[in-house]
Amino acid sequence: MSISDWHPASWKTKPLRQWMEYPDPEALEREVAHLASFPPLVTSGEIEELHAQLRAAEEGRYFVLQGGDCSETFEACHSDIITRKVKILLLMSYILIYGLDKRVIRIGRIAGQYAKPRSSNTETRNGITLPSYRGPMINRPDFTLEARTPDPVNLRRAYSCAAMTMNFLRSLIDGGLGDMHHPEYWELDFVNLAEQSREYRQIFQAIESSIRFMEVIAGRIDGQAQTKFFCSHEGLHLPYEMAHTRQVPRRHGYYNLTTHMPWIGDRTRGIDGAHIEYFRGIANPIGMKVGPSMQPDELIELTKILNPNNIKGRLCLIHRFGASKIAECLPPLAEAIRLARRNVLWISDPMHGNTQTTADGIKTRSFDDILSELCQSFIILEQEGTHLGGIHVELTGENVTECMGGARGLTADDLHRDYQSDVDPRLNYEQAMEMALLLATRQASRRR
Ligand code: PEP
Ligand code: CO
């Protein structure tokens, strides 16, 4: 397999997993051609900057915070919702910088996270079976045949919402949302309810006094100039990804210019498949989800296909086993990577292996399972002679009730109150802040 055989459409010769046939394939082709005529959403310069930071993360100097919705919706392409999502990621990043003593690379699951893999192709309700909902880029969640039939016009809607989100998010960051001088905007009521409230307050005080100390030495810290924010989404719908895969002047290779770091899902990482074929040829840094079925030999082969020159910062392995399986699944894979001397960045996704269904049939996750998988990831990877390079979480800045636990002790009964996700349950604002605080306190005390 050589790169000279690759081109942005070479995936079309391979089996395409998680695909839903369009009733009018020519309409899809017309839509993709139309998309390709629009300007791209990101630049190759930004992508290369992220690549350099991920390389530094492999060397232990940076830590990745990747987070956002399981699935963005077109309705949530809204100023308040975007602002709160960016804000929670920024606040978590400051807490992690303090606790881990490293710079943090912020990567949203945002501005393109509109297509979803599903465990079943169909859904049955009251004896009626329809195609599954696959994210707003493809179809709609209402339970009618019309809504569930893929419509190519959704690609253009997805692209427009991604562009509006990206545009607003760039303005928020440039306009100083990352400015750390306004502690009142941190919304910390929940801290009083937490068992560790004293430790949490100490963290906030320490962050504030570090800023003051630095300002005495160096003058006012310009939050704006310091803050960088990158975007990512699952590269599931290959015609959408292909539409903006292109060469740029004065650089080698093809870039996917819809996002900085696309990733391959756990259900589409088959070695022979279309997704691996597409991803091996793009120049962006990429992620690959690694679930419990991954075998060590298979993982090594995939790393060779996706990163034949073993370039640092090119490949993030986003592992997601579940709190009860990680101790069994991760060590053999980490050992294989070490023995084969493959350069990768390990990122823990503590969400997708910890999904459970309540007695009332609601999909949820427990805060304690999520925390447990994260804490085990740090320890196991150190024991394997490497380190955890980041975390990948599903979260929202809203106060939804989708995951159980956290300082407010949400239970299965609370899930009925404000459950908004069409797909997977997310940490809410308070749960996400607390997760960052707990990681910060634990890692800071492990270093002492
Ligand atoms: C996701 O990240 O929303 C997802 C579907 O993950 P995975 O591919 O790990 O199941
Ligand atoms: Co998800």
PDB file of C-alpha atoms in Angstrom, residues 3-163:
ATOM      1  CA  ILE A   3       0.700   6.802  -0.813  1.00  0.00           C
ATOM      2  CA  SER A   4       1.016   7.176  -4.584  1.00  0.00           C
ATOM      3  CA  ASP A   5      -2.136   4.991  -4.889  1.00  0.00           C
ATOM      4  CA  TRP A   6      -4.072   7.362  -2.694  1.00  0.00           C
ATOM      5  CA  HIS A   7      -6.362  10.186  -3.759  1.00  0.00           C
ATOM      6  CA  PRO A   8      -9.257  11.894  -1.926  1.00  0.00           C
ATOM      7  CA  ALA A   9     -11.768   9.460  -3.493  1.00  0.00           C
ATOM      8  CA  SER A  10      -9.720   6.226  -3.311  1.00  0.00           C
ATOM      9  CA  TRP A  11     -11.853   5.128  -0.325  1.00  0.00           C
ATOM     10  CA  LYS A  12     -14.698   4.501  -2.803  1.00  0.00           C
ATOM     11  CA  THR A  13     -13.087   1.196  -3.813  1.00  0.00           C
ATOM     12  CA  LYS A  14     -13.258  -0.154  -0.219  1.00  0.00           C
ATOM     13  CA  PRO A  15     -16.098  -1.450   1.982  1.00  0.00           C
ATOM     14  CA  LEU A  16     -17.878   1.513   3.536  1.00  0.00           C
ATOM     15  CA  ARG A  17     -19.129   0.833   7.065  1.00  0.00           C
ATOM     16  CA  GLN A  18     -21.969   2.713   8.777  1.00  0.00           C
ATOM     17  CA  TRP A  19     -23.294   3.962   5.449  1.00  0.00           C
ATOM     18  CA  MET A  20     -26.903   4.638   4.612  1.00  0.00           C
ATOM     19  CA  GLU A  21     -27.944   4.581   0.958  1.00  0.00           C
ATOM     20  CA  TYR A  22     -29.393   7.818  -0.403  1.00  0.00           C
ATOM     21  CA  PRO A  23     -32.550   7.399  -2.517  1.00  0.00           C
ATOM     22  CA  ASP A  24     -31.030   9.714  -5.141  1.00  0.00           C
ATOM     23  CA  PRO A  25     -27.214   9.196  -5.291  1.00  0.00           C
ATOM     24  CA  GLU A  26     -26.859  11.811  -8.030  1.00  0.00           C
ATOM     25  CA  ALA A  27     -28.417  14.436  -5.784  1.00  0.00           C
ATOM     26  CA  LEU A  28     -25.781  13.533  -3.191  1.00  0.00           C
ATOM     27  CA  GLU A  29     -23.009  13.978  -5.757  1.00  0.00           C
ATOM     28  CA  ARG A  30     -24.369  17.377  -6.779  1.00  0.00           C
ATOM     29  CA  GLU A  31     -24.481  18.458  -3.138  1.00  0.00           C
ATOM     30  CA  VAL A  32     -20.897  17.340  -2.543  1.00  0.00           C
ATOM     31  CA  ALA A  33     -19.721  19.258  -5.636  1.00  0.00           C
ATOM     32  CA  HIS A  34     -21.570  22.305  -4.358  1.00  0.00           C
ATOM     33  CA  LEU A  35     -19.935  22.019  -0.914  1.00  0.00           C
ATOM     34  CA  ALA A  36     -16.519  21.708  -2.512  1.00  0.00           C
ATOM     35  CA  SER A  37     -17.012  25.118  -4.131  1.00  0.00           C
ATOM     36  CA  PHE A  38     -17.313  26.858  -0.718  1.00  0.00           C
ATOM     37  CA  PRO A  39     -14.299  28.214   1.154  1.00  0.00           C
ATOM     38  CA  PRO A  40     -12.816  25.814   3.714  1.00  0.00           C
ATOM     39  CA  LEU A  41     -13.377  26.114   7.476  1.00  0.00           C
ATOM     40  CA  VAL A  42      -9.783  25.880   8.709  1.00  0.00           C
ATOM     41  CA  THR A  43      -6.331  26.464   7.251  1.00  0.00           C
ATOM     42  CA  SER A  44      -3.359  24.169   6.799  1.00  0.00           C
ATOM     43  CA  GLY A  45      -1.293  26.561   8.964  1.00  0.00           C
ATOM     44  CA  GLU A  46      -3.608  25.996  11.932  1.00  0.00           C
ATOM     45  CA  ILE A  47      -3.545  22.256  11.324  1.00  0.00           C
ATOM     46  CA  GLU A  48       0.260  22.271  11.359  1.00  0.00           C
ATOM     47  CA  GLU A  49       0.246  24.301  14.576  1.00  0.00           C
ATOM     48  CA  LEU A  50      -1.940  21.657  16.225  1.00  0.00           C
ATOM     49  CA  HIS A  51       0.354  18.951  14.871  1.00  0.00           C
ATOM     50  CA  ALA A  52       3.359  20.636  16.508  1.00  0.00           C
ATOM     51  CA  GLN A  53       1.530  20.876  19.837  1.00  0.00           C
ATOM     52  CA  LEU A  54       0.487  17.218  19.677  1.00  0.00           C
ATOM     53  CA  ARG A  55       4.113  16.316  19.027  1.00  0.00           C
ATOM     54  CA  ALA A  56       4.996  18.220  22.218  1.00  0.00           C
ATOM     55  CA  ALA A  57       2.194  16.340  24.026  1.00  0.00           C
ATOM     56  CA  GLU A  58       3.817  13.043  23.033  1.00  0.00           C
ATOM     57  CA  GLU A  59       6.971  14.366  24.652  1.00  0.00           C
ATOM     58  CA  GLY A  60       5.008  15.111  27.829  1.00  0.00           C
ATOM     59  CA  ARG A  61       4.948  18.899  27.545  1.00  0.00           C
ATOM     60  CA  TYR A  62       1.265  19.416  26.678  1.00  0.00           C
ATOM     61  CA  PHE A  63      -1.992  17.708  27.662  1.00  0.00           C
ATOM     62  CA  VAL A  64      -5.060  17.450  25.401  1.00  0.00           C
ATOM     63  CA  LEU A  65      -8.548  18.401  26.523  1.00  0.00           C
ATOM     64  CA  GLN A  66     -10.955  17.263  23.807  1.00  0.00           C
ATOM     65  CA  GLY A  67     -14.648  17.713  24.499  1.00  0.00           C
ATOM     66  CA  GLY A  68     -18.123  18.631  23.348  1.00  0.00           C
ATOM     67  CA  ASP A  69     -21.424  17.059  22.388  1.00  0.00           C
ATOM     68  CA  CYS A  70     -21.842  13.471  21.350  1.00  0.00           C
ATOM     69  CA  SER A  71     -23.762  14.900  18.404  1.00  0.00           C
ATOM     70  CA  GLU A  72     -24.188  18.579  17.633  1.00  0.00           C
ATOM     71  CA  THR A  73     -27.638  19.604  16.432  1.00  0.00           C
ATOM     72  CA  PHE A  74     -28.601  22.382  14.031  1.00  0.00           C
ATOM     73  CA  GLU A  75     -30.850  23.876  16.758  1.00  0.00           C
ATOM     74  CA  ALA A  76     -27.822  24.140  19.067  1.00  0.00           C
ATOM     75  CA  CYS A  77     -26.028  26.341  16.525  1.00  0.00           C
ATOM     76  CA  HIS A  78     -27.008  29.161  18.845  1.00  0.00           C
ATOM     77  CA  SER A  79     -24.922  31.909  20.448  1.00  0.00           C
ATOM     78  CA  ASP A  80     -25.611  31.076  24.129  1.00  0.00           C
ATOM     79  CA  ILE A  81     -25.080  27.353  23.673  1.00  0.00           C
ATOM     80  CA  ILE A  82     -21.832  27.800  21.740  1.00  0.00           C
ATOM     81  CA  THR A  83     -20.576  30.376  24.261  1.00  0.00           C
ATOM     82  CA  ARG A  84     -21.252  28.073  27.220  1.00  0.00           C
ATOM     83  CA  LYS A  85     -19.613  25.117  25.496  1.00  0.00           C
ATOM     84  CA  VAL A  86     -16.461  27.075  24.728  1.00  0.00           C
ATOM     85  CA  LYS A  87     -16.468  28.562  28.224  1.00  0.00           C
ATOM     86  CA  ILE A  88     -16.626  25.199  30.013  1.00  0.00           C
ATOM     87  CA  LEU A  89     -13.733  23.914  27.902  1.00  0.00           C
ATOM     88  CA  LEU A  90     -11.666  27.023  28.683  1.00  0.00           C
ATOM     89  CA  LEU A  91     -12.376  26.820  32.423  1.00  0.00           C
ATOM     90  CA  MET A  92     -11.545  23.106  32.518  1.00  0.00           C
ATOM     91  CA  SER A  93      -8.331  23.821  30.663  1.00  0.00           C
ATOM     92  CA  TYR A  94      -7.186  26.367  33.287  1.00  0.00           C
ATOM     93  CA  ILE A  95      -7.899  23.888  36.089  1.00  0.00           C
ATOM     94  CA  LEU A  96      -5.956  21.178  34.251  1.00  0.00           C
ATOM     95  CA  ILE A  97      -3.016  23.489  33.557  1.00  0.00           C
ATOM     96  CA  TYR A  98      -2.839  24.137  37.281  1.00  0.00           C
ATOM     97  CA  GLY A  99      -3.271  20.497  38.346  1.00  0.00           C
ATOM     98  CA  LEU A 100      -1.106  18.797  35.707  1.00  0.00           C
ATOM     99  CA  ASP A 101       1.512  21.515  35.472  1.00  0.00           C
ATOM    100  CA  LYS A 102       1.425  21.355  31.668  1.00  0.00           C
ATOM    101  CA  ARG A 103       0.096  23.489  28.877  1.00  0.00           C
ATOM    102  CA  VAL A 104      -3.281  22.315  27.594  1.00  0.00           C
ATOM    103  CA  ILE A 105      -4.339  21.871  23.973  1.00  0.00           C
ATOM    104  CA  ARG A 106      -8.054  22.620  23.724  1.00  0.00           C
ATOM    105  CA  ILE A 107      -9.903  20.703  21.013  1.00  0.00           C
ATOM    106  CA  GLY A 108     -13.698  20.991  20.745  1.00  0.00           C
ATOM    107  CA  ARG A 109     -15.956  18.241  19.430  1.00  0.00           C
ATOM    108  CA  ILE A 110     -17.558  21.116  17.606  1.00  0.00           C
ATOM    109  CA  ALA A 111     -18.288  22.725  14.229  1.00  0.00           C
ATOM    110  CA  GLY A 112     -18.798  19.456  12.343  1.00  0.00           C
ATOM    111  CA  GLN A 113     -19.821  16.743  14.846  1.00  0.00           C
ATOM    112  CA  TYR A 114     -23.026  16.044  12.919  1.00  0.00           C
ATOM    113  CA  ALA A 115     -22.802  12.390  11.788  1.00  0.00           C
ATOM    114  CA  LYS A 116     -23.172   9.403  14.098  1.00  0.00           C
ATOM    115  CA  PRO A 117     -22.317   5.709  13.836  1.00  0.00           C
ATOM    116  CA  ARG A 118     -25.059   3.500  15.321  1.00  0.00           C
ATOM    117  CA  SER A 119     -24.993   0.023  16.824  1.00  0.00           C
ATOM    118  CA  SER A 120     -28.111  -0.946  14.855  1.00  0.00           C
ATOM    119  CA  ASN A 121     -29.185   0.024  11.334  1.00  0.00           C
ATOM    120  CA  THR A 122     -32.834   0.114  12.378  1.00  0.00           C
ATOM    121  CA  GLU A 123     -35.000   1.123  15.314  1.00  0.00           C
ATOM    122  CA  THR A 124     -38.317  -0.522  16.218  1.00  0.00           C
ATOM    123  CA  ARG A 125     -41.102   1.217  18.143  1.00  0.00           C
ATOM    124  CA  ASN A 126     -44.543  -0.333  18.738  1.00  0.00           C
ATOM    125  CA  GLY A 127     -43.950  -2.897  16.013  1.00  0.00           C
ATOM    126  CA  ILE A 128     -42.824  -0.324  13.422  1.00  0.00           C
ATOM    127  CA  THR A 129     -39.213  -0.557  12.167  1.00  0.00           C
ATOM    128  CA  LEU A 130     -37.449   2.420  10.588  1.00  0.00           C
ATOM    129  CA  PRO A 131     -33.825   3.269   9.731  1.00  0.00           C
ATOM    130  CA  SER A 132     -31.838   4.571  12.729  1.00  0.00           C
ATOM    131  CA  TYR A 133     -31.206   8.252  13.300  1.00  0.00           C
ATOM    132  CA  ARG A 134     -27.597   8.984  12.206  1.00  0.00           C
ATOM    133  CA  GLY A 135     -27.084  12.618  13.066  1.00  0.00           C
ATOM    134  CA  PRO A 136     -28.412  15.820  11.468  1.00  0.00           C
ATOM    135  CA  MET A 137     -25.898  15.721   8.612  1.00  0.00           C
ATOM    136  CA  ILE A 138     -27.720  12.604   7.396  1.00  0.00           C
ATOM    137  CA  ASN A 139     -31.355  12.376   8.609  1.00  0.00           C
ATOM    138  CA  ARG A 140     -33.706  13.592  11.372  1.00  0.00           C
ATOM    139  CA  PRO A 141     -34.617  11.997  14.727  1.00  0.00           C
ATOM    140  CA  ASP A 142     -38.467  12.077  14.336  1.00  0.00           C
ATOM    141  CA  PHE A 143     -39.858   8.584  14.046  1.00  0.00           C
ATOM    142  CA  THR A 144     -41.237   8.771  10.488  1.00  0.00           C
ATOM    143  CA  LEU A 145     -39.930   7.251   7.285  1.00  0.00           C
ATOM    144  CA  GLU A 146     -39.649  10.692   5.723  1.00  0.00           C
ATOM    145  CA  ALA A 147     -37.473  12.019   8.604  1.00  0.00           C
ATOM    146  CA  ARG A 148     -35.275   8.940   8.688  1.00  0.00           C
ATOM    147  CA  THR A 149     -34.567   8.935   4.939  1.00  0.00           C
ATOM    148  CA  PRO A 150     -31.159  10.524   4.272  1.00  0.00           C
ATOM    149  CA  ASP A 151     -31.427  13.876   2.528  1.00  0.00           C
ATOM    150  CA  PRO A 152     -28.326  15.327   0.824  1.00  0.00           C
ATOM    151  CA  VAL A 153     -29.462  18.889   1.564  1.00  0.00           C
ATOM    152  CA  ASN A 154     -28.495  18.162   5.200  1.00  0.00           C
ATOM    153  CA  LEU A 155     -24.839  18.211   4.139  1.00  0.00           C
ATOM    154  CA  ARG A 156     -25.141  21.862   3.185  1.00  0.00           C
ATOM    155  CA  ARG A 157     -26.988  22.643   6.421  1.00  0.00           C
ATOM    156  CA  ALA A 158     -24.231  20.886   8.379  1.00  0.00           C
ATOM    157  CA  TYR A 159     -21.571  22.830   6.534  1.00  0.00           C
ATOM    158  CA  SER A 160     -23.386  26.145   7.136  1.00  0.00           C
ATOM    159  CA  CYS A 161     -23.843  25.430  10.862  1.00  0.00           C
ATOM    160  CA  ALA A 162     -20.197  24.349  11.127  1.00  0.00           C
ATOM    161  CA  ALA A 163     -19.122  27.580   9.413  1.00  0.00           C
TER     162      ALA A 163
END
